[in-house]
Amino acid sequence: IAYAQPGLSDLIPTYPLRDDIGDIHGRLFSRDGIAALSPDELTSDLIFAHACVDSNGRHLTLNHWGCYVAILRKPSSGQWMVLRDCSGMIPCYYAQFRGVTVIFSDVRTLECLPLPLEVNWKYVSAFLSWPHLQISETGILGVTEVLAGESLAIAPGVVRTQSQWDPIDLAANPSDMDPITAAAELRATTQACISAWASPFGRVAHCLSGGLDSSIVLACLQRAPHRPAVTCVNRFADGAAEDERSFARLSARRVGLTLVEVPWDETSKAFDEDCFATELAVKPSTPYLSQILQAPIWRDLCITHGCQAIWTGQGGDHLFGAFRTDLAPIDCLFSSTSVRRFPA
């Protein structure tokens, strides 16, 4: 039994597969194109449906990307498989109740089941010591997370997980490129990904911080074949290095857009007892609470400007940042064509 949060069909469509083989919940993009696939394209594709099942989901991960949770069934054996993509953008949890495995994304689903909900104090104590803990256990006993890039196989009496997407596979087969080619490839891939995500939307709000990452996203948005209308938003404060409006204005002006400037102190909220009124979460965290507290300002902005989504440059440091570590030289040393760059 699968449960998803209601009211999100426009943002998270469902792709029902042929022959009752299963469903894919989320946004799918083909690796050969930059437009989001419509449910109609895959619903009628019998070859795609059986290829996903026969390959235990491998066909899906090799030929498509996006944010999704796939629930597939093997007609021959009756086995089910749940596959969560490596981005982990859509939550995916499971619990067992009277021999039935329940898959859900919203913890409120548990309110429909007479489960003995108990706090997992072992997880809570570990989480308090290390908030970035990434394990399958959750704050509720009996509720387990399907981690990003994992698959869950469900058969009578057997429930097991395995890694479906492993970054070690990529690291073990590095691309041998010179710096100029690698930079061009990074630029082309970044543009293709942003163009793909731009395709489903008519208008988006873009958090233009004034930094490099959000400026790159804005520039790529303006070059997308399907270019949504963009409302640029900058949040600023009075503290040192907390007002980068001059850079944000420069980026917005460069692409001919206006900038909505919102002071942080007009919308900030304290961490107090109001936090207990937020939506329940199986794995709460400080960033989660912070986003919940800031949600009203973004809701009002989206309503005022008719925006369907909020974009940011969050995560860009992982691609464009220059970190002071030994990892890059070590990668070069392990590359057969790069050893000569390091003198003895």
PDB file of N, CA, C and O in Angstrom, residues 166-211:
ATOM      1  N   ASP A 166      25.402   4.007  -6.708  1.00  0.00           N
ATOM      2  CA  ASP A 166      26.563   4.073  -5.835  1.00  0.00           C
ATOM      3  C   ASP A 166      27.589   5.032  -6.432  1.00  0.00           C
ATOM      4  O   ASP A 166      28.095   4.791  -7.542  1.00  0.00           O
ATOM      5  N   PRO A 167      27.929   6.124  -5.735  1.00  0.00           N
ATOM      6  CA  PRO A 167      28.935   7.054  -6.272  1.00  0.00           C
ATOM      7  C   PRO A 167      30.300   6.413  -6.462  1.00  0.00           C
ATOM      8  O   PRO A 167      31.123   6.909  -7.236  1.00  0.00           O
ATOM      9  N   ILE A 168      30.556   5.298  -5.759  1.00  0.00           N
ATOM     10  CA  ILE A 168      31.834   4.602  -5.937  1.00  0.00           C
ATOM     11  C   ILE A 168      31.974   4.093  -7.366  1.00  0.00           C
ATOM     12  O   ILE A 168      33.071   4.055  -7.933  1.00  0.00           O
ATOM     13  N   ASP A 169      30.848   3.709  -7.975  1.00  0.00           N
ATOM     14  CA  ASP A 169      30.895   3.254  -9.369  1.00  0.00           C
ATOM     15  C   ASP A 169      31.405   4.359 -10.292  1.00  0.00           C
ATOM     16  O   ASP A 169      32.145   4.104 -11.243  1.00  0.00           O
ATOM     17  N   LEU A 170      30.998   5.597 -10.010  1.00  0.00           N
ATOM     18  CA  LEU A 170      31.464   6.719 -10.820  1.00  0.00           C
ATOM     19  C   LEU A 170      32.923   7.037 -10.529  1.00  0.00           C
ATOM     20  O   LEU A 170      33.712   7.312 -11.447  1.00  0.00           O
ATOM     21  N   ALA A 171      33.286   6.996  -9.240  1.00  0.00           N
ATOM     22  CA  ALA A 171      34.663   7.315  -8.874  1.00  0.00           C
ATOM     23  C   ALA A 171      35.640   6.272  -9.409  1.00  0.00           C
ATOM     24  O   ALA A 171      36.807   6.585  -9.690  1.00  0.00           O
ATOM     25  N   ALA A 172      35.174   5.036  -9.541  1.00  0.00           N
ATOM     26  CA  ALA A 172      36.052   3.967 -10.020  1.00  0.00           C
ATOM     27  C   ALA A 172      36.308   4.052 -11.519  1.00  0.00           C
ATOM     28  O   ALA A 172      37.228   3.414 -12.032  1.00  0.00           O
ATOM     29  N   ASN A 173      35.495   4.837 -12.237  1.00  0.00           N
ATOM     30  CA  ASN A 173      35.654   4.991 -13.684  1.00  0.00           C
ATOM     31  C   ASN A 173      35.684   6.480 -14.041  1.00  0.00           C
ATOM     32  O   ASN A 173      34.761   6.991 -14.682  1.00  0.00           O
ATOM     33  N   PRO A 174      36.732   7.182 -13.626  1.00  0.00           N
ATOM     34  CA  PRO A 174      36.779   8.630 -13.858  1.00  0.00           C
ATOM     35  C   PRO A 174      36.948   8.956 -15.342  1.00  0.00           C
ATOM     36  O   PRO A 174      37.537   8.199 -16.107  1.00  0.00           O
ATOM     37  N   SER A 175      36.403  10.093 -15.730  1.00  0.00           N
ATOM     38  CA  SER A 175      36.577  10.571 -17.097  1.00  0.00           C
ATOM     39  C   SER A 175      37.948  11.216 -17.238  1.00  0.00           C
ATOM     40  O   SER A 175      38.365  12.012 -16.383  1.00  0.00           O
ATOM     41  N   ASP A 176      38.653  10.861 -18.273  1.00  0.00           N
ATOM     42  CA  ASP A 176      39.997  11.398 -18.507  1.00  0.00           C
ATOM     43  C   ASP A 176      39.882  12.610 -19.423  1.00  0.00           C
ATOM     44  O   ASP A 176      39.882  12.489 -20.646  1.00  0.00           O
ATOM     45  N   MET A 177      39.716  13.796 -18.817  1.00  0.00           N
ATOM     46  CA  MET A 177      39.546  15.030 -19.583  1.00  0.00           C
ATOM     47  C   MET A 177      40.608  16.046 -19.187  1.00  0.00           C
ATOM     48  O   MET A 177      41.037  16.101 -18.034  1.00  0.00           O
ATOM     49  N   ASP A 178      40.986  16.859 -20.139  1.00  0.00           N
ATOM     50  CA  ASP A 178      41.835  17.997 -19.810  1.00  0.00           C
ATOM     51  C   ASP A 178      40.951  19.075 -19.182  1.00  0.00           C
ATOM     52  O   ASP A 178      39.726  19.043 -19.325  1.00  0.00           O
ATOM     53  N   PRO A 179      41.537  20.014 -18.456  1.00  0.00           N
ATOM     54  CA  PRO A 179      40.728  21.010 -17.730  1.00  0.00           C
ATOM     55  C   PRO A 179      39.761  21.793 -18.605  1.00  0.00           C
ATOM     56  O   PRO A 179      38.633  22.080 -18.201  1.00  0.00           O
ATOM     57  N   ILE A 180      40.148  22.141 -19.825  1.00  0.00           N
ATOM     58  CA  ILE A 180      39.273  22.926 -20.691  1.00  0.00           C
ATOM     59  C   ILE A 180      38.052  22.099 -21.095  1.00  0.00           C
ATOM     60  O   ILE A 180      36.913  22.584 -21.074  1.00  0.00           O
ATOM     61  N   THR A 181      38.283  20.832 -21.459  1.00  0.00           N
ATOM     62  CA  THR A 181      37.168  19.966 -21.837  1.00  0.00           C
ATOM     63  C   THR A 181      36.260  19.711 -20.648  1.00  0.00           C
ATOM     64  O   THR A 181      35.030  19.702 -20.783  1.00  0.00           O
ATOM     65  N   ALA A 182      36.865  19.487 -19.470  1.00  0.00           N
ATOM     66  CA  ALA A 182      36.068  19.237 -18.261  1.00  0.00           C
ATOM     67  C   ALA A 182      35.200  20.442 -17.918  1.00  0.00           C
ATOM     68  O   ALA A 182      34.032  20.296 -17.539  1.00  0.00           O
ATOM     69  N   ALA A 183      35.753  21.642 -18.060  1.00  0.00           N
ATOM     70  CA  ALA A 183      34.979  22.863 -17.774  1.00  0.00           C
ATOM     71  C   ALA A 183      33.816  23.003 -18.745  1.00  0.00           C
ATOM     72  O   ALA A 183      32.695  23.371 -18.349  1.00  0.00           O
ATOM     73  N   ALA A 184      34.067  22.696 -20.015  1.00  0.00           N
ATOM     74  CA  ALA A 184      32.994  22.780 -21.012  1.00  0.00           C
ATOM     75  C   ALA A 184      31.901  21.748 -20.735  1.00  0.00           C
ATOM     76  O   ALA A 184      30.707  22.025 -20.887  1.00  0.00           O
ATOM     77  N   GLU A 185      32.321  20.555 -20.306  1.00  0.00           N
ATOM     78  CA  GLU A 185      31.352  19.506 -19.984  1.00  0.00           C
ATOM     79  C   GLU A 185      30.512  19.901 -18.772  1.00  0.00           C
ATOM     80  O   GLU A 185      29.295  19.680 -18.737  1.00  0.00           O
ATOM     81  N   LEU A 186      31.154  20.487 -17.753  1.00  0.00           N
ATOM     82  CA  LEU A 186      30.425  20.938 -16.565  1.00  0.00           C
ATOM     83  C   LEU A 186      29.420  22.026 -16.934  1.00  0.00           C
ATOM     84  O   LEU A 186      28.279  22.012 -16.474  1.00  0.00           O
ATOM     85  N   ARG A 187      29.834  22.946 -17.790  1.00  0.00           N
ATOM     86  CA  ARG A 187      28.940  24.020 -18.222  1.00  0.00           C
ATOM     87  C   ARG A 187      27.738  23.459 -18.975  1.00  0.00           C
ATOM     88  O   ARG A 187      26.583  23.846 -18.715  1.00  0.00           O
ATOM     89  N   ALA A 188      28.001  22.525 -19.908  1.00  0.00           N
ATOM     90  CA  ALA A 188      26.915  21.961 -20.714  1.00  0.00           C
ATOM     91  C   ALA A 188      25.952  21.148 -19.854  1.00  0.00           C
ATOM     92  O   ALA A 188      24.733  21.219 -20.033  1.00  0.00           O
ATOM     93  N   THR A 189      26.485  20.382 -18.897  1.00  0.00           N
ATOM     94  CA  THR A 189      25.634  19.562 -18.030  1.00  0.00           C
ATOM     95  C   THR A 189      24.784  20.437 -17.111  1.00  0.00           C
ATOM     96  O   THR A 189      23.590  20.179 -16.904  1.00  0.00           O
ATOM     97  N   THR A 190      25.398  21.486 -16.571  1.00  0.00           N
ATOM     98  CA  THR A 190      24.650  22.416 -15.712  1.00  0.00           C
ATOM     99  C   THR A 190      23.503  23.062 -16.484  1.00  0.00           C
ATOM    100  O   THR A 190      22.368  23.138 -16.002  1.00  0.00           O
ATOM    101  N   GLN A 191      23.792  23.519 -17.697  1.00  0.00           N
ATOM    102  CA  GLN A 191      22.757  24.141 -18.520  1.00  0.00           C
ATOM    103  C   GLN A 191      21.648  23.147 -18.853  1.00  0.00           C
ATOM    104  O   GLN A 191      20.463  23.485 -18.792  1.00  0.00           O
ATOM    105  N   ALA A 192      22.017  21.916 -19.195  1.00  0.00           N
ATOM    106  CA  ALA A 192      21.015  20.906 -19.549  1.00  0.00           C
ATOM    107  C   ALA A 192      20.109  20.583 -18.369  1.00  0.00           C
ATOM    108  O   ALA A 192      18.888  20.447 -18.526  1.00  0.00           O
ATOM    109  N   CYS A 193      20.684  20.462 -17.167  1.00  0.00           N
ATOM    110  CA  CYS A 193      19.881  20.136 -15.979  1.00  0.00           C
ATOM    111  C   CYS A 193      18.915  21.275 -15.642  1.00  0.00           C
ATOM    112  O   CYS A 193      17.735  21.038 -15.353  1.00  0.00           O
ATOM    113  N   ILE A 194      19.404  22.507 -15.674  1.00  0.00           N
ATOM    114  CA  ILE A 194      18.549  23.641 -15.348  1.00  0.00           C
ATOM    115  C   ILE A 194      17.472  23.828 -16.414  1.00  0.00           C
ATOM    116  O   ILE A 194      16.314  24.138 -16.110  1.00  0.00           O
ATOM    117  N   SER A 195      17.834  23.603 -17.681  1.00  0.00           N
ATOM    118  CA  SER A 195      16.837  23.693 -18.750  1.00  0.00           C
ATOM    119  C   SER A 195      15.743  22.650 -18.568  1.00  0.00           C
ATOM    120  O   SER A 195      14.559  22.920 -18.803  1.00  0.00           O
ATOM    121  N   ALA A 196      16.145  21.445 -18.148  1.00  0.00           N
ATOM    122  CA  ALA A 196      15.165  20.382 -17.934  1.00  0.00           C
ATOM    123  C   ALA A 196      14.191  20.749 -16.813  1.00  0.00           C
ATOM    124  O   ALA A 196      12.968  20.618 -16.962  1.00  0.00           O
ATOM    125  N   TRP A 197      14.721  21.242 -15.702  1.00  0.00           N
ATOM    126  CA  TRP A 197      13.847  21.596 -14.585  1.00  0.00           C
ATOM    127  C   TRP A 197      12.993  22.821 -14.895  1.00  0.00           C
ATOM    128  O   TRP A 197      11.923  23.007 -14.309  1.00  0.00           O
ATOM    129  N   ALA A 198      13.450  23.671 -15.823  1.00  0.00           N
ATOM    130  CA  ALA A 198      12.667  24.854 -16.174  1.00  0.00           C
ATOM    131  C   ALA A 198      11.448  24.503 -17.014  1.00  0.00           C
ATOM    132  O   ALA A 198      10.451  25.240 -17.020  1.00  0.00           O
ATOM    133  N   SER A 199      11.508  23.365 -17.714  1.00  0.00           N
ATOM    134  CA  SER A 199      10.472  23.036 -18.695  1.00  0.00           C
ATOM    135  C   SER A 199       9.065  22.882 -18.122  1.00  0.00           C
ATOM    136  O   SER A 199       8.095  23.212 -18.803  1.00  0.00           O
ATOM    137  N   PRO A 200       8.870  22.378 -16.870  1.00  0.00           N
ATOM    138  CA  PRO A 200       7.474  22.217 -16.407  1.00  0.00           C
ATOM    139  C   PRO A 200       6.820  23.495 -15.901  1.00  0.00           C
ATOM    140  O   PRO A 200       5.613  23.501 -15.641  1.00  0.00           O
ATOM    141  N   PHE A 201       7.568  24.594 -15.713  1.00  0.00           N
ATOM    142  CA  PHE A 201       7.042  25.742 -14.983  1.00  0.00           C
ATOM    143  C   PHE A 201       6.814  26.953 -15.890  1.00  0.00           C
ATOM    144  O   PHE A 201       7.524  27.175 -16.864  1.00  0.00           O
ATOM    145  N   GLY A 202       5.800  27.756 -15.503  1.00  0.00           N
ATOM    146  CA  GLY A 202       5.511  28.986 -16.220  1.00  0.00           C
ATOM    147  C   GLY A 202       6.138  30.192 -15.561  1.00  0.00           C
ATOM    148  O   GLY A 202       6.542  31.148 -16.225  1.00  0.00           O
ATOM    149  N   ARG A 203       6.223  30.191 -14.227  1.00  0.00           N
ATOM    150  CA  ARG A 203       6.853  31.287 -13.486  1.00  0.00           C
ATOM    151  C   ARG A 203       7.471  30.731 -12.212  1.00  0.00           C
ATOM    152  O   ARG A 203       6.843  29.910 -11.523  1.00  0.00           O
ATOM    153  N   VAL A 204       8.677  31.170 -11.904  1.00  0.00           N
ATOM    154  CA  VAL A 204       9.369  30.711 -10.699  1.00  0.00           C
ATOM    155  C   VAL A 204       9.902  31.919  -9.936  1.00  0.00           C
ATOM    156  O   VAL A 204      10.161  32.981 -10.509  1.00  0.00           O
ATOM    157  N   ALA A 205      10.057  31.734  -8.620  1.00  0.00           N
ATOM    158  CA  ALA A 205      10.737  32.716  -7.782  1.00  0.00           C
ATOM    159  C   ALA A 205      12.161  32.214  -7.566  1.00  0.00           C
ATOM    160  O   ALA A 205      12.362  31.070  -7.171  1.00  0.00           O
ATOM    161  N   HIS A 206      13.128  33.064  -7.862  1.00  0.00           N
ATOM    162  CA  HIS A 206      14.527  32.655  -7.738  1.00  0.00           C
ATOM    163  C   HIS A 206      15.191  33.454  -6.634  1.00  0.00           C
ATOM    164  O   HIS A 206      15.203  34.694  -6.660  1.00  0.00           O
ATOM    165  N   CYS A 207      15.729  32.750  -5.647  1.00  0.00           N
ATOM    166  CA  CYS A 207      16.421  33.391  -4.532  1.00  0.00           C
ATOM    167  C   CYS A 207      17.816  33.809  -5.015  1.00  0.00           C
ATOM    168  O   CYS A 207      18.736  33.000  -5.043  1.00  0.00           O
ATOM    169  N   LEU A 208      17.941  35.064  -5.390  1.00  0.00           N
ATOM    170  CA  LEU A 208      19.194  35.590  -5.932  1.00  0.00           C
ATOM    171  C   LEU A 208      19.976  36.225  -4.788  1.00  0.00           C
ATOM    172  O   LEU A 208      19.757  37.376  -4.415  1.00  0.00           O
ATOM    173  N   SER A 209      20.889  35.448  -4.229  1.00  0.00           N
ATOM    174  CA  SER A 209      21.588  35.882  -3.023  1.00  0.00           C
ATOM    175  C   SER A 209      22.636  36.939  -3.289  1.00  0.00           C
ATOM    176  O   SER A 209      23.032  37.680  -2.383  1.00  0.00           O
ATOM    177  N   GLY A 210      23.132  37.000  -4.519  1.00  0.00           N
ATOM    178  CA  GLY A 210      24.262  37.876  -4.816  1.00  0.00           C
ATOM    179  C   GLY A 210      25.553  37.091  -4.939  1.00  0.00           C
ATOM    180  O   GLY A 210      26.592  37.637  -5.297  1.00  0.00           O
ATOM    181  N   GLY A 211      25.479  35.780  -4.662  1.00  0.00           N
ATOM    182  CA  GLY A 211      26.641  34.915  -4.766  1.00  0.00           C
ATOM    183  C   GLY A 211      26.768  34.299  -6.154  1.00  0.00           C
ATOM    184  O   GLY A 211      25.929  34.505  -7.040  1.00  0.00           O
TER     185      GLY A 211
END
